[in-house]
Amino acid sequence: MLDLLITNCALPDGRTAMSVAVSGGKITDVAPGLSAPAKETVDAKGWMLAPPFCDAHFHMDTTLTYGQPRVNESGTLLEGIAVWAELKPSLQQEDIVRRALAYCEMAIGKGLLAIRSHVDTSDARLLAVEALLEVKKRVAGVIDLQLVAFPQDGVLRSPGGADNLKKALAMGVDVVGGIPHFERTMAQGAESVKLLCEIAAAQGKMVDMHCDESDDPLSRHIETLAFETHRLGLQGRVTGSHCTSMHSMDNYYVSKLIPLIAESGVSIIANPLVNIHLQGRHDTYPKRRGMTRVPELMAAGVTVGMGHDDCMDPWYPLGTADMLEVAHLGLHVAQMTSQSGIRACFDAVTTNAAKIMHLQGYGIAPGCDASFVLLQATDVVDAIRRRANRVKVYKRGRLVAETPPALTTLHL
Ligand code: FE2
């Protein structure tokens, strides 16, 4: 007797009229027209069953603080960092936990079941680290929460930056972060990349660094990150997040840079909602979009994810934990509106993000975890077009969220 049988579903790879069988929290079979006794059988009505959404770039310690202590009026990254610095001294651990759990509930409803969150390690009290480690424990049955030690004020620029970051790693944080473009000089930024990659190499950790998050066409930290990855043999374990300056870089330089990134096995994460909003703020017209070169990186074989980054905090006033919204905006900004381009943006918020996070058992195939989302859409393009309803969300075979299918009745 199966625990669960989903019948008549479409899959993201384009197959239709498929069945998915589940036992013991795992997918045991994926085939057309399966029929077997099951404790529960769900007729998917032709809608698409997709693996859960993954957000490989988020800030869960800052989420849902919008307006505290004030709003970021200029809309720039730097004013966002200043607003967060004003709030930090009054942060309470219970409040961070409460906000993070509220976001997690929002995420579960949207079928977002894996999140890599940066956590600020610049505050010597490491309150946010303690809080998010607690949240990680509490949501473990539903959300795979991976934490990145993020020295928001600069690992070299802030007093005790490296010690605080190492303490966070010792407390159980999974990934080494950084922010080289916020160090005092370009040279200090490069030194921070080297230092942080060496810490990761020594401790067997992954790396995910905010890299070149500016409009500066001469910012070169992603080049250093690729070089250090190659030098230290960290291929497949390193990610450059944002890389917005690549949008403004000289084309000749980028023609050398992208193959270097591909060669070093560095993944890239674009954050369309936040990049399009924070970047280009010093421009008049034409205004730069400020999102990294997604299709060109993908064409070179680089794994590219798209992240939500922020939700109602000093850097972004909106957001609903909806990774289809992220993919929807991302494909517009990147002009990836061909059928293959749209599908690639769906991958950026599912399989590519899962690969970046090194998630195990991810996908709709026998042997994978029975974690998936039934979308009120017939295929990947339809799902992004509609930002489709998440009709049912399952984690290892257990139903964790439901949303009634949307139905409009016209009265003409
Ligand atoms: Fe970020």
Tab-separated table of C-alpha atoms and ligand atoms in Angstrom:
chain	number	residue	atom	x	y	z
A	1	MET	CA	0.000	0.000	0.000
A	2	LEU	CA	1.441	3.375	-1.073
A	3	ASP	CA	1.247	6.346	1.253
A	4	LEU	CA	0.336	8.722	-1.567
A	5	LEU	CA	-0.393	8.495	-5.281
A	6	ILE	CA	-0.607	11.627	-7.437
A	7	THR	CA	-2.297	10.877	-10.763
A	8	ASN	CA	-2.714	12.803	-14.016
A	9	CYS	CA	-0.018	15.422	-13.405
A	10	ALA	CA	2.296	17.250	-15.749
A	11	LEU	CA	6.004	17.514	-14.907
A	12	PRO	CA	8.431	20.421	-15.472
A	13	ASP	CA	10.269	18.392	-18.158
A	14	GLY	CA	7.126	18.495	-20.330
A	15	ARG	CA	5.748	14.985	-19.705
A	16	THR	CA	1.975	14.902	-19.154
A	17	ALA	CA	-0.562	12.403	-17.739
A	18	MET	CA	2.035	11.139	-15.277
A	19	SER	CA	1.640	9.499	-11.884
A	20	VAL	CA	3.942	9.847	-8.897
A	21	ALA	CA	3.976	7.152	-6.213
A	22	VAL	CA	5.166	7.855	-2.656
A	23	SER	CA	6.126	5.594	0.238
A	24	GLY	CA	8.026	6.360	3.413
A	25	GLY	CA	8.553	9.994	2.431
A	26	LYS	CA	10.293	9.069	-0.832
A	27	ILE	CA	9.184	8.946	-4.441
A	28	THR	CA	9.100	5.278	-5.425
A	29	ASP	CA	7.871	5.525	-9.004
A	30	VAL	CA	7.184	8.101	-11.726
A	31	ALA	CA	5.307	6.709	-14.738
A	32	PRO	CA	2.244	7.292	-16.912
A	33	GLY	CA	-1.083	5.993	-15.604
A	34	LEU	CA	0.029	4.202	-12.441
A	35	SER	CA	-2.719	2.615	-10.394
A	36	ALA	CA	-2.019	1.064	-7.034
A	37	PRO	CA	-3.699	1.035	-3.642
A	38	ALA	CA	-2.696	4.124	-1.674
A	39	LYS	CA	-3.734	5.689	1.615
A	40	GLU	CA	-4.432	8.858	-0.357
A	41	THR	CA	-4.876	9.392	-4.092
A	42	VAL	CA	-4.834	12.917	-5.515
A	43	ASP	CA	-6.109	13.626	-9.024
A	44	ALA	CA	-3.885	16.475	-10.253
A	45	LYS	CA	-6.321	17.293	-13.090
A	46	GLY	CA	-3.453	17.806	-15.517
A	47	TRP	CA	-1.764	20.457	-13.380
A	48	MET	CA	2.002	20.473	-12.912
A	49	LEU	CA	3.807	18.808	-10.040
A	50	ALA	CA	7.151	20.552	-9.552
A	51	PRO	CA	9.925	20.107	-7.025
A	52	PRO	CA	9.709	22.725	-4.261
A	53	PHE	CA	10.995	26.211	-4.904
A	54	CYS	CA	14.486	26.984	-3.590
A	55	ASP	CA	15.720	30.431	-2.674
A	56	ALA	CA	19.508	30.344	-2.633
A	57	HIS	CA	19.843	33.981	-1.521
A	58	PHE	CA	17.857	35.532	1.304
A	59	HIS	CA	18.284	37.593	4.500
A	60	MET	CA	16.047	36.102	7.176
A	61	ASP	CA	17.415	38.175	10.056
A	62	THR	CA	16.357	41.447	8.424
A	63	THR	CA	13.021	40.316	7.008
A	64	LEU	CA	9.755	42.021	8.034
A	65	THR	CA	11.509	45.020	9.608
A	66	TYR	CA	10.347	47.512	6.970
A	67	GLY	CA	10.154	51.033	8.410
A	68	GLN	CA	12.188	50.226	11.546
A	69	PRO	CA	13.563	52.608	12.613
A	70	ARG	CA	12.883	54.443	9.356
A	71	VAL	CA	12.352	53.895	5.644
A	72	ASN	CA	15.256	53.808	3.154
A	73	GLU	CA	14.334	56.990	1.274
A	74	SER	CA	17.079	56.959	-1.373
A	75	GLY	CA	16.488	53.294	-2.200
A	76	THR	CA	20.229	52.629	-2.339
A	77	LEU	CA	22.183	49.678	-0.959
A	78	LEU	CA	24.279	52.020	1.177
A	79	GLU	CA	21.293	53.723	2.856
A	80	GLY	CA	19.856	50.225	3.457
A	81	ILE	CA	23.057	49.210	5.266
A	82	ALA	CA	22.881	52.460	7.300
A	83	VAL	CA	19.210	51.860	8.291
A	84	TRP	CA	20.028	48.274	9.355
A	85	ALA	CA	22.992	49.567	11.403
A	86	GLU	CA	20.585	51.955	13.208
A	87	LEU	CA	18.228	49.076	14.032
A	88	LYS	CA	20.901	46.564	15.085
A	89	PRO	CA	21.601	47.824	18.646
A	90	SER	CA	17.929	47.435	19.628
A	91	LEU	CA	17.448	43.953	18.107
A	92	GLN	CA	16.041	41.273	20.384
A	93	GLN	CA	16.644	37.605	19.734
A	94	GLU	CA	12.965	36.644	20.264
A	95	ASP	CA	11.914	39.276	17.762
A	96	ILE	CA	14.291	37.942	15.097
A	97	VAL	CA	12.943	34.415	15.706
A	98	ARG	CA	9.325	35.618	15.512
A	99	ARG	CA	9.885	37.498	12.237
A	100	ALA	CA	11.845	34.639	10.657
A	101	LEU	CA	9.147	32.109	11.569
A	102	ALA	CA	6.484	34.409	10.117
A	103	TYR	CA	8.466	34.517	6.868
A	104	CYS	CA	8.881	30.726	6.900
A	105	GLU	CA	5.105	30.303	7.167
A	106	MET	CA	4.685	32.605	4.184
A	107	ALA	CA	7.319	30.576	2.305
A	108	ILE	CA	5.705	27.202	3.029
A	109	GLY	CA	2.398	28.462	1.643
A	110	LYS	CA	4.257	29.406	-1.544
A	111	GLY	CA	5.932	25.994	-1.863
A	112	LEU	CA	9.324	27.485	-0.983
A	113	LEU	CA	10.915	24.702	1.071
A	114	ALA	CA	14.669	25.388	0.832
A	115	ILE	CA	16.237	28.728	1.729
A	116	ARG	CA	19.856	29.825	1.998
A	117	SER	CA	19.851	32.807	4.321
A	118	HIS	CA	22.733	35.123	5.039
A	119	VAL	CA	22.948	36.107	8.699
A	120	ASP	CA	24.759	39.224	9.850
A	121	THR	CA	27.825	38.355	11.948
A	122	SER	CA	29.059	41.941	12.406
A	123	ASP	CA	27.338	42.355	15.782
A	124	ALA	CA	29.655	40.849	18.408
A	125	ARG	CA	26.631	39.565	20.381
A	126	LEU	CA	25.814	37.275	17.413
A	127	LEU	CA	22.145	37.541	18.389
A	128	ALA	CA	20.960	37.032	14.835
A	129	VAL	CA	23.133	33.918	14.474
A	130	GLU	CA	21.683	32.390	17.647
A	131	ALA	CA	18.174	33.320	16.516
A	132	LEU	CA	18.463	31.816	13.039
A	133	LEU	CA	20.122	28.629	14.345
A	134	GLU	CA	17.053	28.279	16.574
A	135	VAL	CA	14.746	28.911	13.600
A	136	LYS	CA	16.679	26.366	11.529
A	137	LYS	CA	15.972	23.751	14.217
A	138	ARG	CA	12.299	24.670	14.530
A	139	VAL	CA	11.527	24.558	10.782
A	140	ALA	CA	13.756	21.558	9.969
A	141	GLY	CA	10.799	19.254	9.295
A	142	VAL	CA	9.519	21.517	6.531
A	143	ILE	CA	12.192	23.962	5.332
A	144	ASP	CA	15.833	23.191	4.596
A	145	LEU	CA	17.365	26.361	6.009
A	146	GLN	CA	21.040	26.854	5.205
A	147	LEU	CA	22.880	29.740	6.889
A	148	VAL	CA	25.708	31.912	5.572
A	149	ALA	CA	27.987	33.834	7.952
A	150	PHE	CA	27.666	37.312	6.468
A	151	PRO	CA	29.947	40.083	7.762
A	152	GLN	CA	27.544	42.848	6.692
A	153	ASP	CA	29.857	45.686	7.815
A	154	GLY	CA	32.933	44.162	6.107
A	155	VAL	CA	35.088	41.371	7.539
A	156	LEU	CA	38.156	43.661	7.494
A	157	ARG	CA	36.368	47.004	7.908
A	158	SER	CA	34.459	46.164	11.096
A	159	PRO	CA	36.286	45.579	14.395
A	160	GLY	CA	36.511	41.856	15.207
A	161	GLY	CA	34.942	40.990	11.848
A	162	ALA	CA	36.948	37.806	11.214
A	163	ASP	CA	36.668	36.574	14.821
A	164	ASN	CA	32.890	37.055	14.849
A	165	LEU	CA	32.556	35.227	11.552
A	166	LYS	CA	34.671	32.304	12.803
A	167	LYS	CA	32.572	32.160	15.990
A	168	ALA	CA	29.408	31.944	13.876
A	169	LEU	CA	30.906	29.053	11.888
A	170	ALA	CA	31.832	27.286	15.135
A	171	MET	CA	28.232	27.735	16.328
A	172	GLY	CA	26.990	25.755	13.312
A	173	VAL	CA	26.593	28.217	10.442
A	174	ASP	CA	27.059	26.297	7.172
A	175	VAL	CA	28.583	28.696	4.624
A	176	VAL	CA	31.232	31.467	4.564
A	177	GLY	CA	29.948	34.828	3.295
A	178	GLY	CA	31.540	38.187	2.526
A	179	ILE	CA	30.984	41.663	1.116
A	180	PRO	CA	34.225	42.734	-0.597
A	181	HIS	CA	32.701	45.802	-2.310
A	182	PHE	CA	31.918	47.264	1.146
A	183	GLU	CA	35.509	47.004	2.406
A	184	ARG	CA	37.357	50.338	2.483
A	185	THR	CA	39.302	49.892	-0.763
A	186	MET	CA	39.327	47.604	-3.789
A	187	ALA	CA	42.592	46.109	-2.452
A	188	GLN	CA	41.005	45.406	0.949
A	189	GLY	CA	38.045	43.839	-0.847
A	190	ALA	CA	40.389	41.480	-2.698
A	191	GLU	CA	42.168	40.670	0.553
A	192	SER	CA	38.836	39.841	2.199
A	193	VAL	CA	37.952	37.427	-0.623
A	194	LYS	CA	41.310	35.658	-0.169
A	195	LEU	CA	40.950	35.486	3.614
A	196	LEU	CA	37.355	34.187	3.508
A	197	CYS	CA	38.112	31.549	0.865
A	198	GLU	CA	41.076	30.358	2.942
A	199	ILE	CA	38.819	30.053	6.029
A	200	ALA	CA	36.325	28.028	3.957
A	201	ALA	CA	39.070	25.787	2.528
A	202	ALA	CA	40.507	25.117	5.986
A	203	GLN	CA	37.077	24.237	7.416
A	204	GLY	CA	35.633	22.363	4.415
A	205	LYS	CA	32.814	24.917	4.065
A	206	MET	CA	30.995	26.318	1.065
A	207	VAL	CA	31.372	30.004	0.133
A	208	ASP	CA	28.649	32.445	-0.911
A	209	MET	CA	29.824	36.001	-1.162
A	210	HIS	CA	27.969	39.201	-1.974
A	211	CYS	CA	30.197	40.225	-4.849
A	212	ASP	CA	30.390	43.485	-6.804
A	213	GLU	CA	26.910	44.591	-5.726
A	214	SER	CA	27.302	48.024	-7.269
A	215	ASP	CA	27.120	49.892	-10.567
A	216	ASP	CA	30.920	50.235	-10.631
A	217	PRO	CA	32.129	48.853	-13.990
A	218	LEU	CA	35.644	48.484	-12.539
A	219	SER	CA	34.669	46.342	-9.551
A	220	ARG	CA	36.676	43.121	-9.887
A	221	HIS	CA	35.814	40.962	-6.846
A	222	ILE	CA	34.130	38.187	-8.814
A	223	GLU	CA	37.400	37.808	-10.744
A	224	THR	CA	39.277	37.418	-7.442
A	225	LEU	CA	36.633	34.979	-6.154
A	226	ALA	CA	37.017	32.831	-9.288
A	227	PHE	CA	40.814	32.960	-8.958
A	228	GLU	CA	40.795	31.974	-5.264
A	229	THR	CA	38.302	29.169	-5.970
A	230	HIS	CA	40.681	27.797	-8.589
A	231	ARG	CA	43.784	28.294	-6.436
A	232	LEU	CA	42.292	26.574	-3.376
A	233	GLY	CA	40.513	23.776	-5.263
A	234	LEU	CA	37.048	24.902	-4.145
A	235	GLN	CA	35.327	24.199	-7.484
A	236	GLY	CA	31.595	23.498	-7.096
A	237	ARG	CA	31.482	24.926	-3.569
A	238	VAL	CA	31.601	28.662	-4.293
A	239	THR	CA	28.921	31.168	-5.282
A	240	GLY	CA	29.123	34.835	-6.213
A	241	SER	CA	25.883	36.601	-5.293
A	242	HIS	CA	24.492	39.692	-7.021
A	243	CYS	CA	27.495	40.531	-9.295
A	244	THR	CA	25.466	43.531	-10.491
A	245	SER	CA	28.529	45.463	-11.661
A	246	MET	CA	28.826	42.895	-14.471
A	247	HIS	CA	25.882	44.728	-16.035
A	248	SER	CA	28.032	47.857	-16.351
A	249	MET	CA	31.363	46.234	-17.243
A	250	ASP	CA	33.146	46.605	-20.543
A	251	ASN	CA	32.167	43.823	-22.976
A	252	TYR	CA	35.768	42.928	-23.795
A	253	TYR	CA	36.604	42.404	-20.128
A	254	VAL	CA	33.449	40.299	-19.619
A	255	SER	CA	34.451	38.113	-22.577
A	256	LYS	CA	37.436	37.077	-20.482
A	257	LEU	CA	35.636	37.074	-17.115
A	258	ILE	CA	32.735	34.716	-17.877
A	259	PRO	CA	34.975	31.856	-19.108
A	260	LEU	CA	37.083	32.358	-15.953
A	261	ILE	CA	33.952	31.978	-13.790
A	262	ALA	CA	32.910	28.868	-15.759
A	263	GLU	CA	36.413	27.354	-15.491
A	264	SER	CA	36.490	27.849	-11.729
A	265	GLY	CA	33.071	26.209	-11.219
A	266	VAL	CA	31.729	29.295	-9.416
A	267	SER	CA	27.926	29.621	-9.404
A	268	ILE	CA	26.186	32.973	-9.665
A	269	ILE	CA	22.983	34.216	-8.054
A	270	ALA	CA	21.018	37.136	-9.481
A	271	ASN	CA	18.390	38.808	-7.316
A	272	PRO	CA	16.075	40.509	-9.811
A	273	LEU	CA	13.590	42.096	-7.381
A	274	VAL	CA	16.290	43.792	-5.369
A	275	ASN	CA	18.908	44.383	-8.086
A	276	ILE	CA	16.483	46.265	-10.338
A	277	HIS	CA	15.375	48.333	-7.352
A	278	LEU	CA	18.713	49.199	-5.680
A	279	GLN	CA	20.970	49.565	-8.725
A	280	GLY	CA	21.073	52.453	-11.181
A	281	ARG	CA	20.074	54.913	-8.443
A	282	HIS	CA	22.846	57.320	-9.387
A	283	ASP	CA	21.853	57.307	-13.059
A	284	THR	CA	19.607	59.865	-14.715
A	285	TYR	CA	18.654	58.454	-18.129
A	286	PRO	CA	19.297	55.951	-19.563
A	287	LYS	CA	19.085	54.033	-16.265
A	288	ARG	CA	20.989	50.774	-15.965
A	289	ARG	CA	19.014	47.669	-15.033
A	290	GLY	CA	21.832	46.470	-12.768
A	291	MET	CA	21.148	42.733	-12.915
A	292	THR	CA	24.063	40.462	-13.750
A	293	ARG	CA	24.418	38.881	-17.213
A	294	VAL	CA	22.173	35.862	-16.668
A	295	PRO	CA	21.742	34.425	-20.207
A	296	GLU	CA	25.413	34.899	-21.072
A	297	LEU	CA	26.523	33.145	-17.869
A	298	MET	CA	24.068	30.295	-18.484
A	299	ALA	CA	25.270	29.944	-22.082
A	300	ALA	CA	28.836	29.543	-20.780
A	301	GLY	CA	27.702	26.654	-18.558
A	302	VAL	CA	27.667	28.564	-15.268
A	303	THR	CA	24.974	27.471	-12.777
A	304	VAL	CA	22.798	30.545	-12.222
A	305	GLY	CA	20.163	30.817	-9.510
A	306	MET	CA	17.727	33.635	-8.825
A	307	GLY	CA	17.045	34.698	-5.245
A	308	HIS	CA	14.458	36.790	-3.399
A	309	ASP	CA	17.211	38.489	-1.337
A	310	ASP	CA	14.996	40.686	0.837
A	311	CYS	CA	11.367	40.919	1.894
A	312	MET	CA	10.027	44.032	3.638
A	313	ASP	CA	13.308	45.241	5.110
A	314	PRO	CA	15.696	48.210	4.684
A	315	TRP	CA	16.552	47.065	1.143
A	316	TYR	CA	13.167	46.061	-0.279
A	317	PRO	CA	9.685	47.255	0.703
A	318	LEU	CA	7.704	44.429	-0.929
A	319	GLY	CA	7.808	40.651	-1.392
A	320	THR	CA	5.668	37.600	-0.637
A	321	ALA	CA	8.188	34.697	-0.666
A	322	ASP	CA	6.971	33.922	-4.173
A	323	MET	CA	9.816	32.502	-6.268
A	324	LEU	CA	7.584	32.551	-9.374
A	325	GLU	CA	7.484	36.334	-8.961
A	326	VAL	CA	11.303	36.327	-8.799
A	327	ALA	CA	11.535	34.255	-12.002
A	328	HIS	CA	8.843	36.400	-13.657
A	329	LEU	CA	10.684	39.654	-13.039
A	330	GLY	CA	14.067	38.042	-13.738
A	331	LEU	CA	13.105	36.909	-17.216
A	332	HIS	CA	11.815	40.402	-18.056
A	333	VAL	CA	14.968	42.139	-16.825
A	334	ALA	CA	17.207	39.614	-18.623
A	335	GLN	CA	14.964	39.645	-21.730
A	336	MET	CA	14.781	35.844	-21.510
A	337	THR	CA	11.321	35.725	-23.055
A	338	SER	CA	11.884	32.820	-25.465
A	339	GLN	CA	10.320	29.513	-24.407
A	340	SER	CA	13.755	28.134	-23.497
A	341	GLY	CA	14.606	31.389	-21.684
A	342	ILE	CA	11.439	31.209	-19.571
A	343	ARG	CA	12.153	27.568	-18.734
A	344	ALA	CA	15.721	28.484	-17.757
A	345	CYS	CA	14.346	31.078	-15.312
A	346	PHE	CA	12.114	28.395	-13.751
A	347	ASP	CA	15.258	26.254	-13.309
A	348	ALA	CA	16.934	29.255	-11.635
A	349	VAL	CA	14.406	29.120	-8.767
A	350	THR	CA	14.263	25.308	-8.560
A	351	THR	CA	16.970	22.904	-9.788
A	352	ASN	CA	19.821	25.414	-10.176
A	353	ALA	CA	19.252	26.860	-6.711
A	354	ALA	CA	19.088	23.319	-5.272
A	355	LYS	CA	22.417	22.526	-6.960
A	356	ILE	CA	23.997	25.680	-5.529
A	357	MET	CA	22.797	24.682	-2.037
A	358	HIS	CA	24.054	21.081	-2.512
A	359	LEU	CA	20.555	19.789	-1.620
A	360	GLN	CA	20.262	16.011	-1.537
A	361	GLY	CA	17.227	14.046	-2.775
A	362	TYR	CA	15.824	16.950	-4.788
A	363	GLY	CA	13.634	16.359	-7.867
A	364	ILE	CA	10.688	14.421	-9.229
A	365	ALA	CA	12.285	11.003	-9.776
A	366	PRO	CA	12.343	7.640	-8.016
A	367	GLY	CA	14.545	7.811	-4.919
A	368	CYS	CA	14.089	11.571	-4.413
A	369	ASP	CA	12.346	13.018	-1.364
A	370	ALA	CA	8.584	13.233	-1.841
A	371	SER	CA	8.737	17.026	-1.534
A	372	PHE	CA	6.838	18.799	-4.277
A	373	VAL	CA	4.301	21.465	-5.168
A	374	LEU	CA	1.125	21.019	-7.167
A	375	LEU	CA	0.750	24.203	-9.183
A	376	GLN	CA	-2.465	25.409	-10.791
A	377	ALA	CA	-0.726	25.518	-14.164
A	378	THR	CA	-0.215	23.105	-17.016
A	379	ASP	CA	3.501	23.669	-17.636
A	380	VAL	CA	6.516	25.748	-16.610
A	381	VAL	CA	5.707	28.729	-18.852
A	382	ASP	CA	2.070	28.740	-17.695
A	383	ALA	CA	3.240	28.599	-14.058
A	384	ILE	CA	5.432	31.697	-14.428
A	385	ARG	CA	2.839	33.538	-16.530
A	386	ARG	CA	0.159	33.100	-13.872
A	387	ARG	CA	2.480	33.100	-10.817
A	388	ALA	CA	0.340	30.008	-10.319
A	389	ASN	CA	-1.510	29.077	-7.168
A	390	ARG	CA	0.196	26.470	-4.971
A	391	VAL	CA	-2.723	24.080	-4.663
A	392	LYS	CA	-0.887	21.545	-2.476
A	393	VAL	CA	2.597	21.572	-0.947
A	394	TYR	CA	4.185	18.348	0.311
A	395	LYS	CA	7.330	17.786	2.369
A	396	ARG	CA	8.626	14.201	2.407
A	397	GLY	CA	5.147	12.878	1.632
A	398	ARG	CA	3.357	15.064	4.195
A	399	LEU	CA	0.867	17.744	3.127
A	400	VAL	CA	2.148	20.995	4.673
A	401	ALA	CA	0.075	23.671	2.886
A	402	GLU	CA	-2.980	23.999	0.694
A	403	THR	CA	-4.460	26.919	-1.237
A	404	PRO	CA	-7.834	26.558	-2.930
A	405	PRO	CA	-7.576	26.753	-6.725
A	406	ALA	CA	-8.318	30.266	-7.960
A	407	LEU	CA	-11.592	30.503	-9.836
A	408	THR	CA	-13.084	33.645	-11.322
A	409	THR	CA	-16.832	33.863	-11.974
A	410	LEU	CA	-17.827	36.508	-14.510
A	411	HIS	CA	-21.118	38.437	-14.187
A	412	LEU	CA	-21.532	40.124	-17.541
B	1	FE2	FE	21.887	39.863	-0.285
